[in-house]
XYZ file of C-alpha atoms in Angstrom:
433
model
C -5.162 -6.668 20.290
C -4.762 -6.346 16.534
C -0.855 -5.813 17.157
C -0.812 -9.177 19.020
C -2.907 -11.120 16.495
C -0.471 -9.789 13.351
C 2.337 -10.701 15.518
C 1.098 -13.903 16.503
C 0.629 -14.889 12.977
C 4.351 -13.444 11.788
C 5.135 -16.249 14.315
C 3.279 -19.081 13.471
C 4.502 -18.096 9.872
C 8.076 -18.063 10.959
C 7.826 -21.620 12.706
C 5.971 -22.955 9.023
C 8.611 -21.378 7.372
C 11.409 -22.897 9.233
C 10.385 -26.788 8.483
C 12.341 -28.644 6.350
C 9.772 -29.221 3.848
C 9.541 -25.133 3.526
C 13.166 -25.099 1.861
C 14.362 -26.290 -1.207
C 17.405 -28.567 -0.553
C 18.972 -29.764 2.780
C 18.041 -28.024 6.014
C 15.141 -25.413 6.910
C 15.653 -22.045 6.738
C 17.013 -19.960 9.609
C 15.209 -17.779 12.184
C 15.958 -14.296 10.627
C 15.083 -15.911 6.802
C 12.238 -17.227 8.007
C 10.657 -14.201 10.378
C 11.981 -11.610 7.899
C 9.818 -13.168 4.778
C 6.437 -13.970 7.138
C 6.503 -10.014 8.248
C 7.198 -9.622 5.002
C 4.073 -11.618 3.884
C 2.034 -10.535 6.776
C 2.804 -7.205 6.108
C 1.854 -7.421 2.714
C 5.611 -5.686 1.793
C 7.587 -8.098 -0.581
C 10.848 -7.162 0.572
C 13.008 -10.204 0.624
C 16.568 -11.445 2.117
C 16.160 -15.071 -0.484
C 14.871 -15.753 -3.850
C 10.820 -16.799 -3.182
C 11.103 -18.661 -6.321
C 14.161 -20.849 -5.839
C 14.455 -21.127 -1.825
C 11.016 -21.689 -0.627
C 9.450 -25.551 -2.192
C 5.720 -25.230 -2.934
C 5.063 -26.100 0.704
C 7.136 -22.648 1.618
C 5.240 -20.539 -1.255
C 1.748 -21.939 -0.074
C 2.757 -20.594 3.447
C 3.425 -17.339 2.192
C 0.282 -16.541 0.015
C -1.614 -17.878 2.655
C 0.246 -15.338 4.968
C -0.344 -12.335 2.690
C -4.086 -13.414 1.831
C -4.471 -13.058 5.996
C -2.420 -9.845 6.241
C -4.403 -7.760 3.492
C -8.039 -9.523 4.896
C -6.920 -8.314 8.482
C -5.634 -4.848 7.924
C -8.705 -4.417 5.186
C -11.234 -5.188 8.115
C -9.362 -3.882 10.692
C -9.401 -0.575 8.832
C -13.248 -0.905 7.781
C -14.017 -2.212 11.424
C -12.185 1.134 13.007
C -14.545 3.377 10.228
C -17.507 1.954 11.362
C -16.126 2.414 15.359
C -15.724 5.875 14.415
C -19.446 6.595 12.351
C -21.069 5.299 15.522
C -18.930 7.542 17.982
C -20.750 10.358 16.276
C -24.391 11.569 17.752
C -27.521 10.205 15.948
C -28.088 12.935 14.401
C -24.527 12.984 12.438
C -24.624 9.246 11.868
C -28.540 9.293 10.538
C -26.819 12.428 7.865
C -23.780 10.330 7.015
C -25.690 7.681 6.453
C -28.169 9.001 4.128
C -25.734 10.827 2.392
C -22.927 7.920 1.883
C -25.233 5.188 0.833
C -22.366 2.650 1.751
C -20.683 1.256 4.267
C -21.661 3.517 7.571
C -24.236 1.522 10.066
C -24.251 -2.291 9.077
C -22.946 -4.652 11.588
C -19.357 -5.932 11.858
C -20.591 -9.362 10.638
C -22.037 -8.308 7.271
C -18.860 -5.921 6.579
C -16.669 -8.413 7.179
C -18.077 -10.426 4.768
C -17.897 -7.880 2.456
C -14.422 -7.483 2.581
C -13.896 -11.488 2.230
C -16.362 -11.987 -0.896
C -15.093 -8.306 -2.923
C -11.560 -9.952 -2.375
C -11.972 -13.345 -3.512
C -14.015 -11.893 -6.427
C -11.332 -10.058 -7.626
C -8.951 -11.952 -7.140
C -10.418 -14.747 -8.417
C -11.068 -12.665 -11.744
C -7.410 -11.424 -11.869
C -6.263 -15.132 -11.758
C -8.189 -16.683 -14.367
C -6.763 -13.793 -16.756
C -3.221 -14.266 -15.397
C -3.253 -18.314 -15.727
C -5.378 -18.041 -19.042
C -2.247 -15.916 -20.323
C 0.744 -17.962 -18.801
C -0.995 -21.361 -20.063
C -1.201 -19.789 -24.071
C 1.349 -17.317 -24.326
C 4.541 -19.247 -22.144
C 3.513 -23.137 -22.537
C 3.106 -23.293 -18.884
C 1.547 -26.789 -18.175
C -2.108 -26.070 -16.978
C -1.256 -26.855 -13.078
C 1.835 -24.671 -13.356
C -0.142 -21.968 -15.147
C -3.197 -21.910 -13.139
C -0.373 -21.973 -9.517
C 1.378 -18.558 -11.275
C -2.095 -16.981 -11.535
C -3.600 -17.460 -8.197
C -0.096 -16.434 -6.425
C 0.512 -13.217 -8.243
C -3.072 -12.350 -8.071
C -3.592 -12.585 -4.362
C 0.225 -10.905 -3.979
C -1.095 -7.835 -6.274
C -4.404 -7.502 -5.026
C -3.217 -7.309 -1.219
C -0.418 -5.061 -2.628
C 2.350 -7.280 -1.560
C 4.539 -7.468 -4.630
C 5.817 -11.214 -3.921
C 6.627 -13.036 -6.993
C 7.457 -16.257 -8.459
C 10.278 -15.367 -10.766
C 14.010 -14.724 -9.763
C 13.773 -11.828 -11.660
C 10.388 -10.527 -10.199
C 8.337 -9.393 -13.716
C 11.254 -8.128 -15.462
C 10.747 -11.079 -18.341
C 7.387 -9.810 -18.475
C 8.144 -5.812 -18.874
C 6.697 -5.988 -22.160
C 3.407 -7.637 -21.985
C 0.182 -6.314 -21.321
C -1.591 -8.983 -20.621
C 0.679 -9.970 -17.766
C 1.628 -6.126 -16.385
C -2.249 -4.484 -16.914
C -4.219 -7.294 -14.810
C -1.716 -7.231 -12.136
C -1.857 -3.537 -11.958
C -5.202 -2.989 -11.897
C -5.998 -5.298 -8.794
C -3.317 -3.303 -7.327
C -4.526 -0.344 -7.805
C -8.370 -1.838 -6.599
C -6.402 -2.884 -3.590
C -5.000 0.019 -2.938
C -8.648 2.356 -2.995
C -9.706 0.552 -0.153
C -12.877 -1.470 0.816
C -15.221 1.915 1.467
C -14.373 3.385 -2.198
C -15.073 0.182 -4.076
C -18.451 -0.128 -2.789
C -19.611 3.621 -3.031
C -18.350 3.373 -6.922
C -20.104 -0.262 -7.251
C -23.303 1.652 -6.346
C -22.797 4.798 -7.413
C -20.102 4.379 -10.088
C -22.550 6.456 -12.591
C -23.624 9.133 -9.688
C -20.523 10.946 -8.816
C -22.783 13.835 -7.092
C -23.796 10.743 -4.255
C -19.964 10.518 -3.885
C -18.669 11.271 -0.415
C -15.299 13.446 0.232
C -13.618 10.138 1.166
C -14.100 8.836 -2.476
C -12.953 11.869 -4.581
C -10.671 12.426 -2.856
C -9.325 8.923 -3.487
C -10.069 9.126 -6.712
C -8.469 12.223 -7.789
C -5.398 11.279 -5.316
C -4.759 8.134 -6.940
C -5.466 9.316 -10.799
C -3.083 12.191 -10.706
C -0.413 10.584 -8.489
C -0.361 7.658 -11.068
C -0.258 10.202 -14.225
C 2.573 12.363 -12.385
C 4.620 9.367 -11.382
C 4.153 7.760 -15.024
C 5.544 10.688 -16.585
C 7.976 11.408 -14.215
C 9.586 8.195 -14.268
C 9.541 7.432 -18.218
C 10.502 11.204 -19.079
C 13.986 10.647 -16.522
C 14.670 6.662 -17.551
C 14.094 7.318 -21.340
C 17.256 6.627 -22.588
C 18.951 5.002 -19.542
C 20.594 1.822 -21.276
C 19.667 -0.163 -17.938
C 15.984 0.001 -17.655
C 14.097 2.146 -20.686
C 16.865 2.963 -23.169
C 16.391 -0.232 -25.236
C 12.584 -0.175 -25.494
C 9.956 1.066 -28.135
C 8.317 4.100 -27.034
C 5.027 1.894 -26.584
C 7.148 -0.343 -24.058
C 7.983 2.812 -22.522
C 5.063 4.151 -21.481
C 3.893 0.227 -20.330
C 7.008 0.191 -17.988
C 6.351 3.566 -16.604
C 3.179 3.110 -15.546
C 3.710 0.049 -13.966
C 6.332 1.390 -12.390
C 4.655 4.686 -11.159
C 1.835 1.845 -9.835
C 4.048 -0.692 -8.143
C 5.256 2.787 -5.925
C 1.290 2.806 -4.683
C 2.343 0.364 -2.782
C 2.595 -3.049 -4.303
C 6.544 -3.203 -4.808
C 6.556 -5.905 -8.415
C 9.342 -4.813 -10.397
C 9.805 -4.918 -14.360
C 12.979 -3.475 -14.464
C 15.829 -3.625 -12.517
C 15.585 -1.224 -9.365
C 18.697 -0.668 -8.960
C 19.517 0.631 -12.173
C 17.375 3.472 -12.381
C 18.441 7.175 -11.786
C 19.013 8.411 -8.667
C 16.413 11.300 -9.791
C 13.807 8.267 -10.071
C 14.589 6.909 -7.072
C 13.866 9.830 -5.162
C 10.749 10.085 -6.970
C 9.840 6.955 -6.173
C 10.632 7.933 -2.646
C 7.963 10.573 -2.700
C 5.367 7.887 -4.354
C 5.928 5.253 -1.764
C 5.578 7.321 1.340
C 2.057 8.696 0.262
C 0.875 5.169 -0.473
C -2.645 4.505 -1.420
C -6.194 4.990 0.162
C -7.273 4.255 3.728
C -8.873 0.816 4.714
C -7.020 -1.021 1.387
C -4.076 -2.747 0.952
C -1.529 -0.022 0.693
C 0.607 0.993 2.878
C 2.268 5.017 3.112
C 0.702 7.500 4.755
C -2.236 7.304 2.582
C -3.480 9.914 -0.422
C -5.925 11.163 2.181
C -3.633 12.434 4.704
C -1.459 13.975 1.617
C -4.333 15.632 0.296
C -5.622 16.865 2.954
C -2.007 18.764 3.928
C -2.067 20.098 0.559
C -5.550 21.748 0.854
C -4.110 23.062 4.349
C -1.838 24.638 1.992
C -3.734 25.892 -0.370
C -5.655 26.984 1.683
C -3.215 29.451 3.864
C -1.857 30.541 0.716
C -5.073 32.000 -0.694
C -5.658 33.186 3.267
C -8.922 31.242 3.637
C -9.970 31.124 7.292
C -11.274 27.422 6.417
C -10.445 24.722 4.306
C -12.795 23.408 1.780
C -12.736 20.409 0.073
C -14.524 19.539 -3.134
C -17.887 21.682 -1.588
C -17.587 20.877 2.060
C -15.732 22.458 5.077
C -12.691 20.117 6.272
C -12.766 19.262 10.077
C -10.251 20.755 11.840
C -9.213 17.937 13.695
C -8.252 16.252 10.669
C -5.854 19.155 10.317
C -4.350 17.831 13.288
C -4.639 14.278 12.860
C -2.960 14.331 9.196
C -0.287 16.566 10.653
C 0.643 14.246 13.497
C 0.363 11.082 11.527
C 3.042 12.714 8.754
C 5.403 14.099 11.331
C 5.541 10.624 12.617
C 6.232 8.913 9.630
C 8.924 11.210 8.671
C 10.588 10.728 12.203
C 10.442 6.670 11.790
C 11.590 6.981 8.076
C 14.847 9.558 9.133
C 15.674 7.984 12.958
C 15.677 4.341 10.962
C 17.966 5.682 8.025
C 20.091 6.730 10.238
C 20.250 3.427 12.151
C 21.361 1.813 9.000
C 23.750 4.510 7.671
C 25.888 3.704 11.101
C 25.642 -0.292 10.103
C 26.411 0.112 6.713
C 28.688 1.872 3.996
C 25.887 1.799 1.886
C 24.946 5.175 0.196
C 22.508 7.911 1.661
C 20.164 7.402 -1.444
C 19.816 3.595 -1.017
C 19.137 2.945 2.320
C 16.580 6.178 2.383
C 14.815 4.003 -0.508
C 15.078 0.963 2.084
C 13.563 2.323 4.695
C 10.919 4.402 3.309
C 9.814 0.922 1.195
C 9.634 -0.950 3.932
C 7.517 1.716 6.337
C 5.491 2.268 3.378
C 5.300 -1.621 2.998
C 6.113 -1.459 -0.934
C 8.698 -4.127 -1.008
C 10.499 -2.285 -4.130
C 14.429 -2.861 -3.403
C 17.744 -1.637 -4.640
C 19.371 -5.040 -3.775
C 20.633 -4.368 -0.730
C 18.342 -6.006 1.552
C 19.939 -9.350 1.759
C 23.075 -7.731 1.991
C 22.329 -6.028 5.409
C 23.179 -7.409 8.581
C 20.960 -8.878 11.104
C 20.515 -5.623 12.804
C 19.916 -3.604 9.925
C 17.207 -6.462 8.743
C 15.786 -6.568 11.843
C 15.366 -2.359 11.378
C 13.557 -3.123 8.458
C 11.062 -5.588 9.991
C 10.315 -3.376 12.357
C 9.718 -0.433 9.775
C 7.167 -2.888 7.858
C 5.380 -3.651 11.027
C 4.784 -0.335 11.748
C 4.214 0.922 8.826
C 1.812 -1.449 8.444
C -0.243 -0.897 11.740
C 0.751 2.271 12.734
C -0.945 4.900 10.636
C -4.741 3.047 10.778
C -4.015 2.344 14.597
C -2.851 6.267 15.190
C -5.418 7.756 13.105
C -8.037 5.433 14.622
C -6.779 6.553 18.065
C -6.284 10.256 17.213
C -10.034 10.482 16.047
C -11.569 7.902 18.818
C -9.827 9.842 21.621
C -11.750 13.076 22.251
C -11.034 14.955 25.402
C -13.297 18.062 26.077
C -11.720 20.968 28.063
C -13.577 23.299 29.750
C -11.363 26.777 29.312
C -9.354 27.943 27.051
C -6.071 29.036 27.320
C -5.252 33.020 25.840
C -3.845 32.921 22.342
C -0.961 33.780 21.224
C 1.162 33.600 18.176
C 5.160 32.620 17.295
C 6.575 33.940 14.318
C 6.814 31.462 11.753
C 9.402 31.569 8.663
């Protein structure tokens, strides 16, 4: 049902989209122009096959922040919606414990959550806009119309982490400024937490023992994935004469971490993607798959499901029968469920590189960046995307539809679906390594 209603909307988007009054000049746009940028928008991505600035008239840009303002509301509640599914799956007992020890979002009704996705959005996106248009109306001479248009657009397209902009050149003429980069990064970083974190830490934000293992592990997820990819991407484009070679070391350190944030998975650009490193793109890579937190804006497989596999890890290195997590015992069928929903990913990711490496000449390197952006619905490019063909577009639609969907509706299913056996087959062991 959710599938049909984000596909239903990608299509009344596309038939918007194609009017006349949607495109600058003579004509409307074409089918595959038009469906590519509403999944796009829908998906909350920002990959784009024509300049959102120059192509679409204000009509066409309306459609399209209306279109990601409906994407990152219905994948935010749909997420929240499935945790709440889940809580009450669980015997009274276990939901009367969660409950009292989560303080948050657990046992209201799907009417009051739902409103508390809507109002935490507007509020901070409303917040992020009056600080965007405040600084485009004094520091760039907008006219106060223009100025206060720029602010609402990028904040909504930041917040739901869908990296649309309205510049031909994304944010590069902006690479240097605080006061433009900062407030768009940090709604995309509150848009990539996710609903259930942003209330716990509006109640709690002082209480850190009331904290629940979905929250720190969030928390430290996000903070040293953001530090790592900061570092990693300023130390290796220092002195590349394309992107950080011409910069102050303050400027630097601004473009990294917006950079390293964009990757989380919001997809703006200050410098010019295709010019970095190949050793940054693959970094990048890494960055985009993992995404952000569950039940936000973000796309990737989420930090949960990373961190999780690397306590698994840990965990069989030190030879711990269990894994623990931050004082508590991990379920084991999150073992599973993180296991299956990576797997997966990586199949999609590799079978749809592929795909395009048979359409195109385009190098390994670029089209892996492709694909993994779009399943991880980041919507950073390389400029190739409105170079592919139709079929390799169409690949790419596909990969930001599921990536979009897929994870919350497999992990959803994978812990809804509970079959009890009654026997157990012997155990044995293959030899692994």
């Amino acid at each position: 049902m959710v599938a049909g209603g984000f596909a239903g909307t990608i299509l009344i988007g596309t038939a918007l989209l194609m009017l006349p009054i949607a495109k600058a000049g003579a004509g409307g746009a074409t089918f595959l122009e038009a469906i590519f940028t509403a999944t796009s928008a829908v998906c909350v991505t920002g990959l784009t096959v024509v300049d959102t600035a120059t192509y679409w008239t204000p009509f066409g840009q309306v459609v399209i922040l209306l279109l990601i303002q409906v994407g990152g509301f219905g994948i935010m509640t749909f997420a929240s919606v499935v945790g709440l599914t889940i809580a009450r799956k669980m015997s009274l007992r276990s939901r009367i414990n969660a409950a009292s020890e989560i303080k948050s979002v657990g046992l209201e009704d799907v009417k009051g959550l739902v409103r508390g996705v809507v109002v935490m959005s507007l509020a901070i996106e409303f917040a992020v806009a009056l600080i965007l248009s405040l600084r485009f109306l004094t520091g760039y001479g907008e006219p106060v119309g223009r100025a206060i248009w720029l602010g609402v657009f990028h904040s909504v397209s930041s917040f739901n982490n869908a990296g649309f902009a309205l510049f031909s050149d994304n944010l590069i003429s902006f690479a240097t400024d605080p006061f433009v980069c900062l407030p768009i990064a940090f709604a995309v970083i509150l848009g990539g937490i996710g609903f259930p974190v942003i209330v716990q830490l509006r109640k709690h934000l002082r209480s850190p023992l009331l904290w629940n293992m979905n929250t720190r592990i969030v928390l430290a997820a996000t903070i040293t994935l953001l530090v790592a990819g900061t570092v990693y991407l300023t130390a290796v484009e220092w002195s590349n004469p394309a992107t950080l070679g011409p910069l102050v070391w303050q400027d630097k350190i601004l473009v990294g971490f917006f950079q390293s944030v964009q990757a989380r998975t919001a997809g703006f650009n200050s410098v010019d993607t295709g010019a970095m490193d190949s050793a940054s793109l693959l970094g990048l890579d890494v960055l985009m798959l993992i995404g952000g937190g569950p039940a936000g804006t973000a796309g990737g497989i989420k930090v949960t499901t990373f961190a999780v596999l690397f306590f698994i890890l840990l965990a069989e290195v030190r030879g711990e029968v269990s894994v623990n997590v931050f004082g508590k015992r991990l379920s084991r069928a999150v073992h599973r469920q993180a296991i299956a929903i990576v797997l997966l990913a990586v199949g999609v990711v590799v079978i749809s590189t592929a795909a395009l490496m048979l359409l195109t000449d385009i190098s390994l390197d670029r089209l892996l960046f492709e694909s993994i952006s779009a399943f991880g619905t980041v919507g950073l490019s390389t400029g190739i995307t409105a170079g592919l063909p139709a079929a390799g577009q169409v690949i790419l639609m596909l990969l930001m539809f599921i990536g979009r969907l897929g994870p919350v509706a497999l992990a959803s299913a994978l812990a809804l679906r509970q079959r009890r056996s009654t026997y157990e087959l012997p155990k044995e062991r293959p030899i692994i390594g």
